[in-house]
Amino acid sequence: MAATRFMTLPRHILEGEKQHPEATGELSAILLQLGLAAKIISLEVNKAGLVDILGFTGENNKSGDQVKKLDIYAHEMLIKAMDHGGHFCVMASEEEEDIIHLPPNKKIGKYVLLFDPLDGSSNIDANISIGTIFSIYKRVSEGTGPGTREDCLQPGYKQEVAGYVVYGSSTILVYTTGHGVHGFTLDPAFGEFLLSHENIQIPKTGRIYSLNEGNYFSWPQGLKNYIKHLQANQFDGKPYQARYVGSMVADIHRTLLYGGIFIYPGDKRNRKGKLRLMYECNPMSFIVEAAGGRATDGKKRILEVQPESLHERTPIYIGSEEDVLLVEKFLREADESE
Ligand code: P6P
């Protein structure tokens, strides 16, 4: 999709800020810094294959370090980019077991940053799209000292900002403050994110269903019934399409643009499924709902789940509203008939 108008990410953020006189400009500064981190990670991701080749000669990278696993690189890059702006009281990463405090003598801010630095990184060797996912909350703990675990364990509806960066055929940053979802494509020629997907609205229903059918035998009966229903019917006179990248950011980005449904269910082996509530499901649900879609755990709205632990998982049914409502109906009817 061509750039809708020559609007850079910084310009778009500042224009958005003007529409909210109460805005302090702090969220704008955070988003700009995240955009910078995304550019740096994108550079590294796009030469990953090359680095691997170099890696066989036993060479080290420019700074003399051993070639780092890409997701650790992205994790460290994000912390380095975000820990000195004075915006955050605490951070948490999918790559880190516990909460991450700001370095001593750094100014402590009123926001909380949660991120999955490089989701789907097991796919990088096959050159499959991967991504960074982030959530921003306001602190809830008292005082102005270091933030706490309580600050990181807020229900998803309390997010101030959610976004992702998909490193694919191009690098696209998508974010929402809850009012409209906007996508920016990185122009590598001059290193700017240009507005390419203004005010994304997910279609009310779609032709694509996306889930790992290898887990069929462990699925809840209602999900089996739903998928069989799709396969026995048509969408606009054409068969439904199964599409599954195996990288959540890529699968959700496609679902957001084309419509349909992405599912990672709980099943007989893992009641809570595989995807993490705080680092993957909450930000993606905030974005999809802001685009007019729906996201539940099969029953309950994802954004209303009260987190108990940083790395807890949740089943997720997310995408076009009518499609998520229909799978919920199949799940409910199967439960009622058991
Ligand atoms: P499976 C990638 O490893 C990831 O965390 C998500 O990005 C993706 O949606 C999911 O796992 C894929 O899991 O079990 O289908 O390989």
mmCIF file of C-alpha atoms and ligand atoms in Angstrom:
data_model
loop_
_atom_site.group_PDB
_atom_site.id
_atom_site.type_symbol
_atom_site.label_atom_id
_atom_site.label_comp_id
_atom_site.label_asym_id
_atom_site.label_seq_id
_atom_site.Cartn_x
_atom_site.Cartn_y
_atom_site.Cartn_z
ATOM 1 C CA MET A 1 0.000 0.000 0.000
ATOM 2 C CA ALA A 2 1.475 3.334 -1.051
ATOM 3 C CA ALA A 3 1.993 6.050 1.526
ATOM 4 C CA THR A 4 -1.406 7.728 1.924
ATOM 5 C CA ARG A 5 0.267 11.140 2.248
ATOM 6 C CA PHE A 6 3.785 12.203 3.001
ATOM 7 C CA MET A 7 3.259 11.926 6.731
ATOM 8 C CA THR A 8 6.147 10.759 8.881
ATOM 9 C CA LEU A 9 5.686 9.024 12.245
ATOM 10 C CA PRO A 10 6.950 12.055 14.209
ATOM 11 C CA ARG A 11 4.581 14.411 12.351
ATOM 12 C CA HIS A 12 1.626 12.047 12.858
ATOM 13 C CA ILE A 13 2.336 11.692 16.571
ATOM 14 C CA LEU A 14 2.664 15.453 17.041
ATOM 15 C CA GLU A 15 -0.575 16.058 15.092
ATOM 16 C CA GLY A 16 -2.289 13.484 17.306
ATOM 17 C CA GLU A 17 -0.951 15.248 20.352
ATOM 18 C CA LYS A 18 -2.452 18.592 19.205
ATOM 19 C CA GLN A 19 -5.903 16.941 19.256
ATOM 20 C CA HIS A 20 -5.438 16.192 22.963
ATOM 21 C CA PRO A 21 -4.586 19.495 24.690
ATOM 22 C CA GLU A 22 -4.141 17.615 27.956
ATOM 23 C CA ALA A 23 -1.290 15.614 26.365
ATOM 24 C CA THR A 24 2.070 16.311 27.942
ATOM 25 C CA GLY A 25 3.975 15.141 24.880
ATOM 26 C CA GLU A 26 5.492 12.334 26.924
ATOM 27 C CA LEU A 27 3.747 9.517 25.037
ATOM 28 C CA SER A 28 4.907 11.164 21.810
ATOM 29 C CA ALA A 29 8.491 11.105 22.997
ATOM 30 C CA ILE A 30 8.153 7.434 23.992
ATOM 31 C CA LEU A 31 6.690 6.467 20.596
ATOM 32 C CA LEU A 32 9.454 8.292 18.758
ATOM 33 C CA GLN A 33 12.087 6.472 20.803
ATOM 34 C CA LEU A 34 10.362 3.137 20.102
ATOM 35 C CA GLY A 35 10.447 4.027 16.404
ATOM 36 C CA LEU A 36 14.197 4.560 16.667
ATOM 37 C CA ALA A 37 14.684 1.204 18.404
ATOM 38 C CA ALA A 38 12.567 -0.447 15.687
ATOM 39 C CA LYS A 39 14.823 0.978 12.961
ATOM 40 C CA ILE A 40 17.933 -0.340 14.690
ATOM 41 C CA ILE A 41 16.425 -3.804 15.269
ATOM 42 C CA SER A 42 15.155 -3.855 11.676
ATOM 43 C CA LEU A 43 18.703 -3.256 10.427
ATOM 44 C CA GLU A 44 19.986 -6.195 12.455
ATOM 45 C CA VAL A 45 17.086 -8.485 11.514
ATOM 46 C CA ASN A 46 17.518 -7.750 7.824
ATOM 47 C CA LYS A 47 21.164 -8.742 7.854
ATOM 48 C CA ALA A 48 20.625 -11.745 10.153
ATOM 49 C CA GLY A 49 21.183 -14.222 7.332
ATOM 50 C CA LEU A 50 24.410 -12.459 6.395
ATOM 51 C CA VAL A 51 25.598 -12.365 9.996
ATOM 52 C CA ASP A 52 25.020 -16.132 10.205
ATOM 53 C CA ILE A 53 27.229 -16.604 7.173
ATOM 54 C CA LEU A 54 29.901 -14.368 8.727
ATOM 55 C CA GLY A 55 29.389 -16.228 12.000
ATOM 56 C CA PHE A 56 30.740 -19.446 10.401
ATOM 57 C CA THR A 57 34.112 -17.721 9.911
ATOM 58 C CA GLY A 58 34.215 -17.212 13.686
ATOM 59 C CA GLU A 59 34.158 -13.421 13.162
ATOM 60 C CA ASN A 60 32.729 -11.148 15.822
ATOM 61 C CA ASN A 61 30.558 -8.119 15.198
ATOM 62 C CA LYS A 62 31.937 -4.571 15.064
ATOM 63 C CA SER A 63 31.874 -4.084 18.803
ATOM 64 C CA GLY A 64 33.850 -7.251 19.235
ATOM 65 C CA ASP A 65 30.973 -9.111 20.840
ATOM 66 C CA GLN A 66 30.095 -12.647 19.978
ATOM 67 C CA VAL A 67 27.169 -12.639 17.508
ATOM 68 C CA LYS A 68 24.240 -12.390 19.866
ATOM 69 C CA LYS A 69 21.023 -14.315 19.471
ATOM 70 C CA LEU A 70 18.741 -11.855 17.719
ATOM 71 C CA ASP A 71 16.043 -11.836 20.351
ATOM 72 C CA ILE A 72 18.570 -11.063 23.109
ATOM 73 C CA TYR A 73 19.962 -8.329 20.866
ATOM 74 C CA ALA A 74 16.473 -6.859 20.404
ATOM 75 C CA HIS A 75 15.805 -7.138 24.157
ATOM 76 C CA GLU A 76 18.998 -5.284 25.053
ATOM 77 C CA MET A 77 18.451 -2.712 22.298
ATOM 78 C CA LEU A 78 14.983 -1.851 23.547
ATOM 79 C CA ILE A 79 16.189 -1.453 27.134
ATOM 80 C CA LYS A 80 19.112 0.715 26.023
ATOM 81 C CA ALA A 81 16.783 2.882 23.915
ATOM 82 C CA MET A 82 14.093 3.245 26.576
ATOM 83 C CA ASP A 83 15.835 3.366 29.939
ATOM 84 C CA HIS A 84 17.150 6.926 29.944
ATOM 85 C CA GLY A 85 14.291 9.138 28.744
ATOM 86 C CA GLY A 86 12.868 9.538 32.240
ATOM 87 C CA HIS A 87 9.479 8.208 31.077
ATOM 88 C CA PHE A 88 9.317 4.872 32.885
ATOM 89 C CA CYS A 89 9.231 3.680 36.468
ATOM 90 C CA VAL A 90 9.625 0.013 35.509
ATOM 91 C CA MET A 91 9.791 -2.268 32.447
ATOM 92 C CA ALA A 92 9.132 -5.962 31.782
ATOM 93 C CA SER A 93 10.253 -8.109 28.860
ATOM 94 C CA GLU A 94 9.167 -11.506 27.575
ATOM 95 C CA GLU A 95 12.883 -12.321 27.612
ATOM 96 C CA GLU A 96 13.322 -11.501 31.300
ATOM 97 C CA GLU A 97 11.875 -13.563 34.169
ATOM 98 C CA ASP A 98 11.303 -10.620 36.521
ATOM 99 C CA ILE A 99 10.518 -6.901 36.241
ATOM 100 C CA ILE A 100 13.317 -4.618 34.989
ATOM 101 C CA HIS A 101 14.256 -1.614 37.116
ATOM 102 C CA LEU A 102 15.745 1.544 35.643
ATOM 103 C CA PRO A 103 19.488 1.970 36.160
ATOM 104 C CA PRO A 104 20.354 3.897 39.358
ATOM 105 C CA ASN A 105 20.524 7.717 39.035
ATOM 106 C CA LYS A 106 18.141 7.651 36.045
ATOM 107 C CA LYS A 107 15.043 9.902 36.274
ATOM 108 C CA ILE A 108 11.951 7.829 37.103
ATOM 109 C CA GLY A 109 8.770 8.510 35.102
ATOM 110 C CA LYS A 110 5.078 7.701 35.370
ATOM 111 C CA TYR A 111 4.810 5.078 32.628
ATOM 112 C CA VAL A 112 5.337 1.307 32.433
ATOM 113 C CA LEU A 113 6.707 -0.478 29.356
ATOM 114 C CA LEU A 114 6.075 -4.163 28.597
ATOM 115 C CA PHE A 115 7.490 -5.725 25.459
ATOM 116 C CA ASP A 116 8.177 -8.888 23.546
ATOM 117 C CA PRO A 117 11.415 -7.873 21.838
ATOM 118 C CA LEU A 118 11.363 -10.351 18.988
ATOM 119 C CA ASP A 119 8.301 -12.553 18.760
ATOM 120 C CA GLY A 120 8.584 -15.544 16.462
ATOM 121 C CA SER A 121 12.384 -15.381 16.381
ATOM 122 C CA SER A 122 12.588 -19.168 15.912
ATOM 123 C CA ASN A 123 11.437 -18.416 12.338
ATOM 124 C CA ILE A 124 14.297 -16.058 11.492
ATOM 125 C CA ASP A 125 16.490 -18.746 9.889
ATOM 126 C CA ALA A 126 13.720 -19.407 7.345
ATOM 127 C CA ASN A 127 13.416 -15.665 6.658
ATOM 128 C CA ILE A 128 9.834 -15.647 7.951
ATOM 129 C CA SER A 129 8.443 -12.342 9.270
ATOM 130 C CA ILE A 130 8.985 -11.714 12.994
ATOM 131 C CA GLY A 131 8.085 -8.790 15.200
ATOM 132 C CA THR A 132 8.367 -6.609 18.276
ATOM 133 C CA ILE A 133 5.250 -6.077 20.412
ATOM 134 C CA PHE A 134 4.851 -3.344 23.073
ATOM 135 C CA SER A 135 2.392 -2.043 25.657
ATOM 136 C CA ILE A 136 2.484 1.174 27.673
ATOM 137 C CA TYR A 137 0.574 1.634 30.958
ATOM 138 C CA LYS A 138 0.503 4.392 33.569
ATOM 139 C CA ARG A 139 1.981 3.477 36.952
ATOM 140 C CA VAL A 140 -0.552 2.579 39.636
ATOM 141 C CA SER A 141 1.797 2.146 42.614
ATOM 142 C CA GLU A 142 2.100 5.034 45.071
ATOM 143 C CA GLY A 143 5.024 7.411 45.174
ATOM 144 C CA THR A 144 7.645 8.420 42.643
ATOM 145 C CA GLY A 145 10.208 5.734 43.344
ATOM 146 C CA PRO A 146 10.969 2.605 41.293
ATOM 147 C CA GLY A 147 7.892 0.851 39.871
ATOM 148 C CA THR A 148 6.642 -2.497 41.094
ATOM 149 C CA ARG A 149 5.271 -5.799 39.833
ATOM 150 C CA GLU A 150 1.786 -4.371 40.535
ATOM 151 C CA ASP A 151 2.497 -1.699 37.894
ATOM 152 C CA CYS A 152 3.244 -4.453 35.362
ATOM 153 C CA LEU A 153 0.226 -6.625 36.207
ATOM 154 C CA GLN A 154 -2.624 -4.407 35.021
ATOM 155 C CA PRO A 155 -5.598 -5.626 32.959
ATOM 156 C CA GLY A 156 -5.192 -4.884 29.251
ATOM 157 C CA TYR A 157 -7.971 -2.293 29.051
ATOM 158 C CA LYS A 158 -5.689 0.042 31.069
ATOM 159 C CA GLN A 159 -3.120 0.292 28.269
ATOM 160 C CA GLU A 160 -2.313 3.848 27.153
ATOM 161 C CA VAL A 161 -0.599 2.691 23.951
ATOM 162 C CA ALA A 162 -0.132 -0.686 22.225
ATOM 163 C CA GLY A 163 1.794 -1.429 19.080
ATOM 164 C CA TYR A 164 3.914 -3.818 17.086
ATOM 165 C CA VAL A 165 6.645 -3.726 14.472
ATOM 166 C CA VAL A 166 6.570 -6.454 11.799
ATOM 167 C CA TYR A 167 9.942 -7.118 10.143
ATOM 168 C CA GLY A 168 8.820 -8.616 6.853
ATOM 169 C CA SER A 169 9.076 -7.714 3.159
ATOM 170 C CA SER A 170 9.080 -4.224 4.648
ATOM 171 C CA THR A 171 9.253 -3.001 8.236
ATOM 172 C CA ILE A 172 5.879 -1.705 9.398
ATOM 173 C CA LEU A 173 5.098 -0.092 12.756
ATOM 174 C CA VAL A 174 1.442 -0.192 13.842
ATOM 175 C CA TYR A 175 0.226 1.568 16.997
ATOM 176 C CA THR A 176 -2.898 2.824 18.707
ATOM 177 C CA THR A 177 -3.619 5.050 21.681
ATOM 178 C CA GLY A 178 -7.117 3.558 21.655
ATOM 179 C CA HIS A 179 -8.386 6.124 19.130
ATOM 180 C CA GLY A 180 -7.683 4.704 15.691
ATOM 181 C CA VAL A 181 -4.998 2.284 14.546
ATOM 182 C CA HIS A 182 -2.309 3.580 12.218
ATOM 183 C CA GLY A 183 0.471 1.831 10.255
ATOM 184 C CA PHE A 184 3.794 3.290 9.102
ATOM 185 C CA THR A 185 6.148 1.692 6.601
ATOM 186 C CA LEU A 186 9.885 2.258 7.000
ATOM 187 C CA ASP A 187 11.457 3.869 3.948
ATOM 188 C CA PRO A 188 15.034 2.539 4.207
ATOM 189 C CA ALA A 189 16.221 5.169 1.723
ATOM 190 C CA PHE A 190 16.042 7.855 4.388
ATOM 191 C CA GLY A 191 15.176 5.878 7.493
ATOM 192 C CA GLU A 192 11.736 7.368 8.149
ATOM 193 C CA PHE A 193 8.471 5.611 8.966
ATOM 194 C CA LEU A 194 5.855 6.939 6.489
ATOM 195 C CA LEU A 195 2.097 6.729 7.127
ATOM 196 C CA SER A 196 0.939 3.884 4.883
ATOM 197 C CA HIS A 197 -2.158 2.487 6.671
ATOM 198 C CA GLU A 198 -4.252 5.354 8.091
ATOM 199 C CA ASN A 199 -7.037 4.479 10.538
ATOM 200 C CA ILE A 200 -7.065 0.708 9.959
ATOM 201 C CA GLN A 201 -10.538 -0.841 10.366
ATOM 202 C CA ILE A 202 -10.676 -4.644 10.484
ATOM 203 C CA PRO A 203 -13.451 -6.083 8.236
ATOM 204 C CA LYS A 204 -16.489 -7.309 10.221
ATOM 205 C CA THR A 205 -15.906 -10.809 8.836
ATOM 206 C CA GLY A 206 -13.214 -12.454 6.710
ATOM 207 C CA ARG A 207 -12.404 -15.456 4.540
ATOM 208 C CA ILE A 208 -9.203 -16.485 6.370
ATOM 209 C CA TYR A 209 -8.850 -18.630 9.479
ATOM 210 C CA SER A 210 -5.440 -18.925 11.102
ATOM 211 C CA LEU A 211 -4.387 -21.541 13.659
ATOM 212 C CA ASN A 212 -1.994 -24.476 13.982
ATOM 213 C CA GLU A 213 -4.053 -27.415 12.721
ATOM 214 C CA GLY A 214 -1.330 -29.809 13.882
ATOM 215 C CA ASN A 215 -2.916 -29.525 17.337
ATOM 216 C CA TYR A 216 -6.362 -30.642 16.037
ATOM 217 C CA PHE A 217 -6.663 -33.698 18.287
ATOM 218 C CA SER A 218 -6.110 -31.622 21.431
ATOM 219 C CA TRP A 219 -8.605 -28.903 20.490
ATOM 220 C CA PRO A 220 -11.847 -28.339 22.428
ATOM 221 C CA GLN A 221 -14.764 -29.999 20.624
ATOM 222 C CA GLY A 222 -16.408 -26.627 19.894
ATOM 223 C CA LEU A 223 -13.313 -25.493 17.984
ATOM 224 C CA LYS A 224 -13.284 -28.710 15.936
ATOM 225 C CA ASN A 225 -16.961 -28.097 15.097
ATOM 226 C CA TYR A 226 -16.224 -24.474 14.110
ATOM 227 C CA ILE A 227 -13.358 -25.349 11.764
ATOM 228 C CA LYS A 228 -15.407 -28.163 10.199
ATOM 229 C CA HIS A 229 -18.237 -25.646 9.708
ATOM 230 C CA LEU A 230 -15.896 -23.274 7.840
ATOM 231 C CA GLN A 231 -14.543 -26.097 5.691
ATOM 232 C CA ALA A 232 -18.077 -27.231 4.790
ATOM 233 C CA ASN A 233 -19.228 -23.709 3.850
ATOM 234 C CA GLN A 234 -18.150 -20.842 1.644
ATOM 235 C CA PHE A 235 -17.345 -17.146 2.083
ATOM 236 C CA ASP A 236 -18.811 -14.975 -0.690
ATOM 237 C CA GLY A 237 -19.147 -18.039 -2.899
ATOM 238 C CA LYS A 238 -15.525 -19.111 -2.381
ATOM 239 C CA PRO A 239 -13.971 -21.670 -0.006
ATOM 240 C CA TYR A 240 -12.468 -20.357 3.230
ATOM 241 C CA GLN A 241 -8.674 -20.014 3.290
ATOM 242 C CA ALA A 242 -6.321 -21.437 5.934
ATOM 243 C CA ARG A 243 -3.287 -19.203 6.475
ATOM 244 C CA TYR A 244 -0.805 -19.722 9.328
ATOM 245 C CA VAL A 245 2.655 -18.125 9.409
ATOM 246 C CA GLY A 246 3.512 -19.329 12.904
ATOM 247 C CA SER A 247 4.621 -15.810 13.842
ATOM 248 C CA MET A 248 1.888 -14.010 15.771
ATOM 249 C CA VAL A 249 2.796 -10.507 14.588
ATOM 250 C CA ALA A 250 2.584 -11.590 10.921
ATOM 251 C CA ASP A 251 -0.669 -13.521 11.445
ATOM 252 C CA ILE A 252 -2.311 -10.676 13.367
ATOM 253 C CA HIS A 253 -1.108 -8.024 10.887
ATOM 254 C CA ARG A 254 -2.693 -9.973 8.012
ATOM 255 C CA THR A 255 -5.888 -10.527 10.043
ATOM 256 C CA LEU A 256 -6.074 -6.791 10.831
ATOM 257 C CA LEU A 257 -5.806 -5.857 7.148
ATOM 258 C CA TYR A 258 -7.731 -8.698 5.462
ATOM 259 C CA GLY A 259 -10.150 -9.772 8.210
ATOM 260 C CA GLY A 260 -10.808 -13.282 9.487
ATOM 261 C CA ILE A 261 -9.708 -14.928 12.718
ATOM 262 C CA PHE A 262 -6.477 -15.929 14.475
ATOM 263 C CA ILE A 263 -6.733 -18.611 17.152
ATOM 264 C CA TYR A 264 -4.316 -20.063 19.646
ATOM 265 C CA PRO A 265 -6.609 -22.162 21.862
ATOM 266 C CA GLY A 266 -6.182 -23.778 25.218
ATOM 267 C CA ASP A 267 -6.277 -27.506 24.722
ATOM 268 C CA LYS A 268 -6.105 -30.831 26.546
ATOM 269 C CA ARG A 269 -2.329 -30.495 26.984
ATOM 270 C CA ASN A 270 -2.092 -26.777 27.793
ATOM 271 C CA ARG A 271 -5.338 -25.452 29.248
ATOM 272 C CA LYS A 272 -4.054 -21.863 28.895
ATOM 273 C CA GLY A 273 -2.563 -22.352 25.427
ATOM 274 C CA LYS A 274 0.862 -20.970 24.493
ATOM 275 C CA LEU A 275 0.671 -17.218 23.990
ATOM 276 C CA ARG A 276 1.463 -14.795 26.799
ATOM 277 C CA LEU A 277 -1.232 -12.512 28.144
ATOM 278 C CA MET A 278 0.956 -9.510 28.958
ATOM 279 C CA TYR A 279 3.458 -9.535 26.083
ATOM 280 C CA GLU A 280 1.389 -10.804 23.130
ATOM 281 C CA CYS A 281 -2.351 -11.089 23.768
ATOM 282 C CA ASN A 282 -3.069 -7.817 25.619
ATOM 283 C CA PRO A 283 -1.306 -5.489 23.130
ATOM 284 C CA MET A 284 -2.721 -7.312 20.109
ATOM 285 C CA SER A 285 -6.224 -7.316 21.624
ATOM 286 C CA PHE A 286 -6.023 -3.575 22.374
ATOM 287 C CA ILE A 287 -5.037 -2.929 18.753
ATOM 288 C CA VAL A 288 -7.659 -5.234 17.188
ATOM 289 C CA GLU A 289 -10.461 -3.822 19.373
ATOM 290 C CA ALA A 290 -9.386 -0.252 18.468
ATOM 291 C CA ALA A 291 -9.710 -1.324 14.803
ATOM 292 C CA GLY A 292 -13.274 -2.572 15.430
ATOM 293 C CA GLY A 293 -12.510 -6.241 16.038
ATOM 294 C CA ARG A 294 -12.939 -8.608 18.988
ATOM 295 C CA ALA A 295 -10.542 -10.595 21.205
ATOM 296 C CA THR A 296 -11.524 -13.145 23.862
ATOM 297 C CA ASP A 297 -10.231 -16.296 25.517
ATOM 298 C CA GLY A 298 -13.239 -18.080 24.019
ATOM 299 C CA LYS A 299 -15.536 -16.615 26.630
ATOM 300 C CA LYS A 300 -14.099 -13.536 28.321
ATOM 301 C CA ARG A 301 -12.690 -10.338 26.778
ATOM 302 C CA ILE A 302 -8.879 -10.632 26.902
ATOM 303 C CA LEU A 303 -8.519 -6.999 28.029
ATOM 304 C CA GLU A 304 -10.566 -7.699 31.184
ATOM 305 C CA VAL A 305 -8.415 -10.592 32.428
ATOM 306 C CA GLN A 306 -6.769 -9.635 35.763
ATOM 307 C CA PRO A 307 -3.160 -10.840 35.393
ATOM 308 C CA GLU A 308 -1.723 -12.968 38.224
ATOM 309 C CA SER A 309 1.841 -13.370 36.941
ATOM 310 C CA LEU A 310 4.127 -11.724 34.377
ATOM 311 C CA HIS A 311 4.416 -14.708 32.039
ATOM 312 C CA GLU A 312 0.971 -16.205 32.323
ATOM 313 C CA ARG A 313 -0.576 -17.564 29.141
ATOM 314 C CA THR A 314 -4.108 -17.349 27.778
ATOM 315 C CA PRO A 315 -6.095 -18.936 24.979
ATOM 316 C CA ILE A 316 -6.917 -16.300 22.346
ATOM 317 C CA TYR A 317 -9.592 -15.971 19.667
ATOM 318 C CA ILE A 318 -8.981 -12.638 17.912
ATOM 319 C CA GLY A 319 -9.987 -10.884 14.682
ATOM 320 C CA SER A 320 -13.165 -9.897 12.848
ATOM 321 C CA GLU A 321 -16.027 -9.386 15.297
ATOM 322 C CA GLU A 322 -18.523 -11.705 13.571
ATOM 323 C CA ASP A 323 -15.961 -14.493 13.236
ATOM 324 C CA VAL A 324 -14.951 -14.376 16.911
ATOM 325 C CA LEU A 325 -18.601 -14.263 17.988
ATOM 326 C CA LEU A 326 -19.326 -17.325 15.799
ATOM 327 C CA VAL A 327 -16.482 -19.450 17.236
ATOM 328 C CA GLU A 328 -17.616 -18.444 20.749
ATOM 329 C CA LYS A 329 -21.101 -19.755 19.837
ATOM 330 C CA PHE A 330 -19.639 -23.103 18.722
ATOM 331 C CA LEU A 331 -17.539 -23.343 21.920
ATOM 332 C CA ARG A 332 -20.565 -22.500 24.119
ATOM 333 C CA GLU A 333 -22.880 -24.980 22.378
ATOM 334 C CA ALA A 334 -20.284 -27.781 22.678
ATOM 335 C CA ASP A 335 -19.798 -27.026 26.391
ATOM 336 C CA GLU A 336 -23.580 -27.020 26.940
ATOM 337 C CA SER A 337 -23.986 -30.378 25.200
ATOM 338 C CA GLU A 338 -21.205 -32.063 27.235
HETATM 339 P P1 P6P B 1 3.136 -22.904 17.244
HETATM 340 C C1 P6P B 1 6.228 -17.888 17.965
HETATM 341 O O1 P6P B 1 7.055 -18.876 18.550
HETATM 342 C C2 P6P B 1 4.962 -17.780 18.818
HETATM 343 O O2 P6P B 1 5.271 -17.347 20.106
HETATM 344 C C3 P6P B 1 3.969 -16.832 18.163
HETATM 345 O O3 P6P B 1 4.576 -15.778 17.500
HETATM 346 C C4 P6P B 1 3.209 -17.754 17.213
HETATM 347 O O4 P6P B 1 1.888 -17.312 16.963
HETATM 348 C C5 P6P B 1 3.199 -19.083 17.997
HETATM 349 O O5 P6P B 1 4.331 -19.051 18.872
HETATM 350 C C6 P6P B 1 3.322 -20.285 17.072
HETATM 351 O O6 P6P B 1 3.225 -21.442 17.902
HETATM 352 O O7 P6P B 1 2.866 -23.815 18.425
HETATM 353 O O8 P6P B 1 1.974 -22.898 16.272
HETATM 354 O O9 P6P B 1 4.454 -23.138 16.571
#
